[in-house]
PDB file of C-alpha atoms in Angstrom:
ATOM      1  CA  UNK O 806       0.326  -0.115  -0.221  1.00 54.00           C
ATOM      2  CA  UNK O 807       1.209   2.943  -1.605  1.00 58.00           C
ATOM      3  CA  UNK O 808       1.003   6.703   1.129  1.00 57.00           C
ATOM      4  CA  UNK O 809      -0.462   9.704  -0.794  1.00 59.00           C
ATOM      5  CA  UNK O 810       2.053  11.921  -1.433  1.00 55.00           C
ATOM      6  CA  UNK O 811       0.257  14.470   0.925  1.00 56.00           C
ATOM      7  CA  UNK O 812       0.565  12.220   4.149  1.00 55.00           C
ATOM      8  CA  UNK O 813       4.196  12.286   3.895  1.00 54.00           C
ATOM      9  CA  UNK O 814       4.668  15.768   3.613  1.00 55.00           C
ATOM     10  CA  UNK O 815       3.052  15.850   7.670  1.00 54.00           C
ATOM     11  CA  UNK O 816       4.414  13.054   8.280  1.00 58.00           C
ATOM     12  CA  UNK O 817       8.251  15.015   8.536  1.00 66.00           C
ATOM     13  CA  UNK O 818       8.194  17.568  11.611  1.00 73.00           C
ATOM     14  CA  UNK O 819       7.673  20.308  12.166  1.00 76.00           C
ATOM     15  CA  UNK O 820       8.375  23.502   9.490  1.00 86.00           C
ATOM     16  CA  UNK O 821      10.562  26.756  10.074  1.00 87.00           C
ATOM     17  CA  UNK O 822       7.993  28.462  10.986  1.00 89.00           C
ATOM     18  CA  UNK O 823       6.767  26.278  13.653  1.00 87.00           C
ATOM     19  CA  UNK O 824       9.706  26.004  14.593  1.00 87.00           C
ATOM     20  CA  UNK O 825      10.705  30.233  14.747  1.00 90.00           C
ATOM     21  CA  UNK O 826       7.504  30.647  16.725  1.00 92.00           C
ATOM     22  CA  UNK O 827       8.794  27.467  19.437  1.00 92.00           C
ATOM     23  CA  UNK O 828      12.108  29.923  19.814  1.00 93.00           C
ATOM     24  CA  UNK O 829      10.320  32.729  20.535  1.00 93.00           C
ATOM     25  CA  UNK O 830       8.080  31.772  22.852  1.00 94.00           C
ATOM     26  CA  UNK O 831      10.528  30.456  24.824  1.00 93.00           C
ATOM     27  CA  UNK O 832      12.982  33.392  24.657  1.00 92.00           C
ATOM     28  CA  UNK O 833      10.007  35.730  25.875  1.00 92.00           C
ATOM     29  CA  UNK O 834       9.576  33.214  28.719  1.00 91.00           C
ATOM     30  CA  UNK O 835      13.120  33.455  29.239  1.00 89.00           C
ATOM     31  CA  UNK O 836      13.342  37.462  29.460  1.00 88.00           C
ATOM     32  CA  UNK O 837      10.787  37.530  31.717  1.00 86.00           C
ATOM     33  CA  UNK O 838      11.925  35.040  34.423  1.00 83.00           C
ATOM     34  CA  UNK O 839      14.894  36.708  34.062  1.00 78.00           C
ATOM     35  CA  UNK O 840      13.447  40.129  34.784  1.00 77.00           C
ATOM     36  CA  UNK O 841      11.021  38.593  37.398  1.00 75.00           C
ATOM     37  CA  UNK O 842      14.439  37.337  39.181  1.00 71.00           C
ATOM     38  CA  UNK O 843      16.544  41.079  39.376  1.00 69.00           C
ATOM     39  CA  UNK O 844      17.007  41.913  42.692  1.00 62.00           C
ATOM     40  CA  UNK O 845      18.465  45.728  42.948  1.00 75.00           C
ATOM     41  CA  UNK O 846      20.978  47.740  45.633  1.00 71.00           C
ATOM     42  CA  UNK O 847      17.491  49.055  46.139  1.00 78.00           C
ATOM     43  CA  UNK O 848      15.469  46.551  47.171  1.00 84.00           C
ATOM     44  CA  UNK O 849      18.130  44.176  48.884  1.00 86.00           C
ATOM     45  CA  UNK O 850      18.877  47.854  51.217  1.00 89.00           C
ATOM     46  CA  UNK O 851      14.642  48.274  51.581  1.00 89.00           C
ATOM     47  CA  UNK O 852      15.033  44.345  52.700  1.00 91.00           C
ATOM     48  CA  UNK O 853      17.320  44.608  54.762  1.00 92.00           C
ATOM     49  CA  UNK O 854      16.015  47.659  56.984  1.00 93.00           C
ATOM     50  CA  UNK O 855      12.619  45.851  56.631  1.00 94.00           C
ATOM     51  CA  UNK O 856      14.869  43.140  58.458  1.00 94.00           C
ATOM     52  CA  UNK O 857      16.840  45.987  61.017  1.00 94.00           C
ATOM     53  CA  UNK O 858      13.882  47.008  62.272  1.00 94.00           C
ATOM     54  CA  UNK O 859      12.273  43.709  63.240  1.00 95.00           C
ATOM     55  CA  UNK O 860      15.816  42.638  65.155  1.00 95.00           C
ATOM     56  CA  UNK O 861      15.262  46.429  66.680  1.00 94.00           C
ATOM     57  CA  UNK O 862      11.780  45.190  68.124  1.00 93.00           C
ATOM     58  CA  UNK O 863      13.122  41.826  69.352  1.00 93.00           C
ATOM     59  CA  UNK O 864      15.714  43.271  71.055  1.00 93.00           C
ATOM     60  CA  UNK O 865      13.837  45.918  72.277  1.00 92.00           C
ATOM     61  CA  UNK O 866      11.356  43.144  73.239  1.00 92.00           C
ATOM     62  CA  UNK O 867      14.161  41.004  74.742  1.00 92.00           C
ATOM     63  CA  UNK O 868      14.712  43.804  77.331  1.00 92.00           C
ATOM     64  CA  UNK O 869      12.046  44.152  78.015  1.00 90.00           C
ATOM     65  CA  UNK O 870      10.937  40.963  79.531  1.00 91.00           C
ATOM     66  CA  UNK O 871      14.302  41.017  81.020  1.00 90.00           C
ATOM     67  CA  UNK O 872      14.857  44.145  82.658  1.00 91.00           C
ATOM     68  CA  UNK O 873      18.179  44.866  81.109  1.00 92.00           C
ATOM     69  CA  UNK O 874      19.221  47.158  78.901  1.00 93.00           C
ATOM     70  CA  UNK O 875      20.212  46.408  75.264  1.00 93.00           C
ATOM     71  CA  UNK O 876      21.777  48.385  73.007  1.00 94.00           C
ATOM     72  CA  UNK O 877      22.322  48.251  69.114  1.00 95.00           C
ATOM     73  CA  UNK O 878      25.819  48.596  68.409  1.00 94.00           C
ATOM     74  CA  UNK O 879      26.832  49.017  64.509  1.00 93.00           C
ATOM     75  CA  UNK O 880      30.360  46.983  64.031  1.00 91.00           C
ATOM     76  CA  UNK O 881      32.775  46.486  61.223  1.00 86.00           C
ATOM     77  CA  UNK O 882      31.325  43.110  60.218  1.00 86.00           C
ATOM     78  CA  UNK O 883      27.586  44.024  61.017  1.00 91.00           C
ATOM     79  CA  UNK O 884      26.518  44.765  63.954  1.00 93.00           C
ATOM     80  CA  UNK O 885      26.007  43.145  67.786  1.00 93.00           C
ATOM     81  CA  UNK O 886      22.745  43.783  70.373  1.00 94.00           C
ATOM     82  CA  UNK O 887      24.323  44.288  73.979  1.00 93.00           C
ATOM     83  CA  UNK O 888      23.009  43.243  76.742  1.00 92.00           C
ATOM     84  CA  UNK O 889      21.458  39.923  75.541  1.00 89.00           C
ATOM     85  CA  UNK O 890      23.074  36.430  75.364  1.00 89.00           C
ATOM     86  CA  UNK O 891      26.054  35.800  72.294  1.00 84.00           C
ATOM     87  CA  UNK O 892      24.483  34.458  68.985  1.00 84.00           C
ATOM     88  CA  UNK O 893      20.540  35.201  70.669  1.00 89.00           C
ATOM     89  CA  UNK O 894      19.979  37.330  67.331  1.00 91.00           C
ATOM     90  CA  UNK O 895      21.797  37.816  64.429  1.00 91.00           C
ATOM     91  CA  UNK O 896      24.836  39.707  64.074  1.00 91.00           C
ATOM     92  CA  UNK O 897      25.406  40.312  60.391  1.00 92.00           C
ATOM     93  CA  UNK O 898      24.096  41.877  57.430  1.00 91.00           C
ATOM     94  CA  UNK O 899      22.616  39.526  54.934  1.00 89.00           C
ATOM     95  CA  UNK O 900      23.422  41.857  51.386  1.00 84.00           C
ATOM     96  CA  UNK O 901      27.228  43.229  51.161  1.00 83.00           C
ATOM     97  CA  UNK O 902      27.389  46.749  50.357  1.00 84.00           C
ATOM     98  CA  UNK O 903      24.788  47.758  53.171  1.00 88.00           C
ATOM     99  CA  UNK O 904      26.243  49.817  56.057  1.00 88.00           C
ATOM    100  CA  UNK O 905      25.062  52.296  58.795  1.00 91.00           C
ATOM    101  CA  UNK O 906      24.996  56.258  57.532  1.00 90.00           C
ATOM    102  CA  UNK O 907      26.544  56.753  61.580  1.00 88.00           C
ATOM    103  CA  UNK O 908      28.136  54.496  64.157  1.00 86.00           C
ATOM    104  CA  UNK O 909      26.338  55.783  66.776  1.00 90.00           C
ATOM    105  CA  UNK O 910      24.464  53.006  69.348  1.00 91.00           C
ATOM    106  CA  UNK O 911      20.906  52.588  70.165  1.00 91.00           C
ATOM    107  CA  UNK O 912      19.283  52.321  73.298  1.00 90.00           C
ATOM    108  CA  UNK O 913      16.165  49.743  73.256  1.00 90.00           C
ATOM    109  CA  UNK O 914      15.093  49.659  76.735  1.00 86.00           C
ATOM    110  CA  UNK O 915      14.363  48.398  79.143  1.00 89.00           C
ATOM    111  CA  UNK O 916      12.177  51.125  80.011  1.00 88.00           C
ATOM    112  CA  UNK O 917       8.657  50.363  78.131  1.00 83.00           C
ATOM    113  CA  UNK O 918       9.417  54.285  76.716  1.00 85.00           C
ATOM    114  CA  UNK O 919      12.741  55.391  74.936  1.00 86.00           C
ATOM    115  CA  UNK O 920      13.190  58.134  73.685  1.00 87.00           C
ATOM    116  CA  UNK O 921      13.421  59.008  69.572  1.00 91.00           C
ATOM    117  CA  UNK O 922      15.496  56.566  68.046  1.00 91.00           C
ATOM    118  CA  UNK O 923      17.082  56.767  63.967  1.00 92.00           C
ATOM    119  CA  UNK O 924      19.021  54.768  62.037  1.00 93.00           C
ATOM    120  CA  UNK O 925      20.427  55.498  58.153  1.00 92.00           C
ATOM    121  CA  UNK O 926      21.435  52.843  55.914  1.00 92.00           C
ATOM    122  CA  UNK O 927      23.141  53.248  53.026  1.00 90.00           C
ATOM    123  CA  UNK O 928      24.455  51.035  50.049  1.00 86.00           C
ATOM    124  CA  UNK O 929      27.744  50.412  48.328  1.00 78.00           C
ATOM    125  CA  UNK O 930      25.793  50.838  44.829  1.00 72.00           C
ATOM    126  CA  UNK O 931      25.419  53.219  42.016  1.00 64.00           C
ATOM    127  CA  UNK O 932      23.393  55.631  42.481  1.00 73.00           C
ATOM    128  CA  UNK O 933      23.843  54.944  46.084  1.00 78.00           C
ATOM    129  CA  UNK O 934      20.743  55.029  48.337  1.00 85.00           C
ATOM    130  CA  UNK O 935      19.362  55.049  52.281  1.00 88.00           C
ATOM    131  CA  UNK O 936      16.767  54.506  53.969  1.00 91.00           C
ATOM    132  CA  UNK O 937      16.142  55.480  57.711  1.00 93.00           C
ATOM    133  CA  UNK O 938      14.105  53.931  60.784  1.00 93.00           C
ATOM    134  CA  UNK O 939      12.926  56.067  62.987  1.00 93.00           C
ATOM    135  CA  UNK O 940      10.929  55.427  66.167  1.00 92.00           C
ATOM    136  CA  UNK O 941       8.716  57.887  68.333  1.00 91.00           C
ATOM    137  CA  UNK O 942      10.006  56.002  71.250  1.00 88.00           C
ATOM    138  CA  UNK O 943       6.587  54.142  71.958  1.00 89.00           C
ATOM    139  CA  UNK O 944       5.709  53.255  67.980  1.00 91.00           C
ATOM    140  CA  UNK O 945       7.791  50.778  66.520  1.00 92.00           C
ATOM    141  CA  UNK O 946      10.742  50.737  63.916  1.00 93.00           C
ATOM    142  CA  UNK O 947       9.443  52.164  60.524  1.00 93.00           C
ATOM    143  CA  UNK O 948      11.402  52.341  57.618  1.00 93.00           C
ATOM    144  CA  UNK O 949      11.221  55.475  55.731  1.00 89.00           C
ATOM    145  CA  UNK O 950      13.126  55.605  52.161  1.00 76.00           C
ATOM    146  CA  UNK O 951      15.951  57.842  51.099  1.00 64.00           C
ATOM    147  CA  UNK O 952      17.799  59.686  48.612  1.00 49.00           C
ATOM    148  CA  UNK O 953      21.301  59.757  47.661  1.00 46.00           C
ATOM    149  CA  UNK O 954      23.107  60.304  50.436  1.00 43.00           C
TER     150      UNK O 954
END
C-alpha cells in the first residue's frame, strides 16, 4: 500500500515557521523570568532595613522582659546587641555593601518608652541609596525611603 504524497509531507516534522514561533516563545519566557528575578540594590537595602527593624523590635522586647538594658551597636562586620546572650539575634547583614551611616549606638530598653531613635542605612551600589529607620520611642521602628546621601 502506498501513501499519498500529502501524507508524507505531514509526517516529516515541524516546519521552519513553527520552530521559529517556539523559539520566540521560549525567548520571551526566559526574558520574563530573568526580569522577575532581578534583585536591585534598592530592594536589597529595603529588605535589610525591614529586617533590622524587626531585629530592633525583638531586642526591645527582650530588654523589656528581662529588665536588662539592650543596646544595638554597629560594628565593622555588621552589628551586635549588647546586653543579650551571644548569638540570640543575628549580627550580620544579609547583603554586602549595606552599612549604617553613623556608628552611634541605640538604646532599646528596658523602659517601656524610650527616646526617639533613628538609624540610617546606605549601600555602596550606584546610584547610592539610603533608608532611615525611625521610632518615636513608643511605636515600633518604621522604614522611610531616602535619597542619595
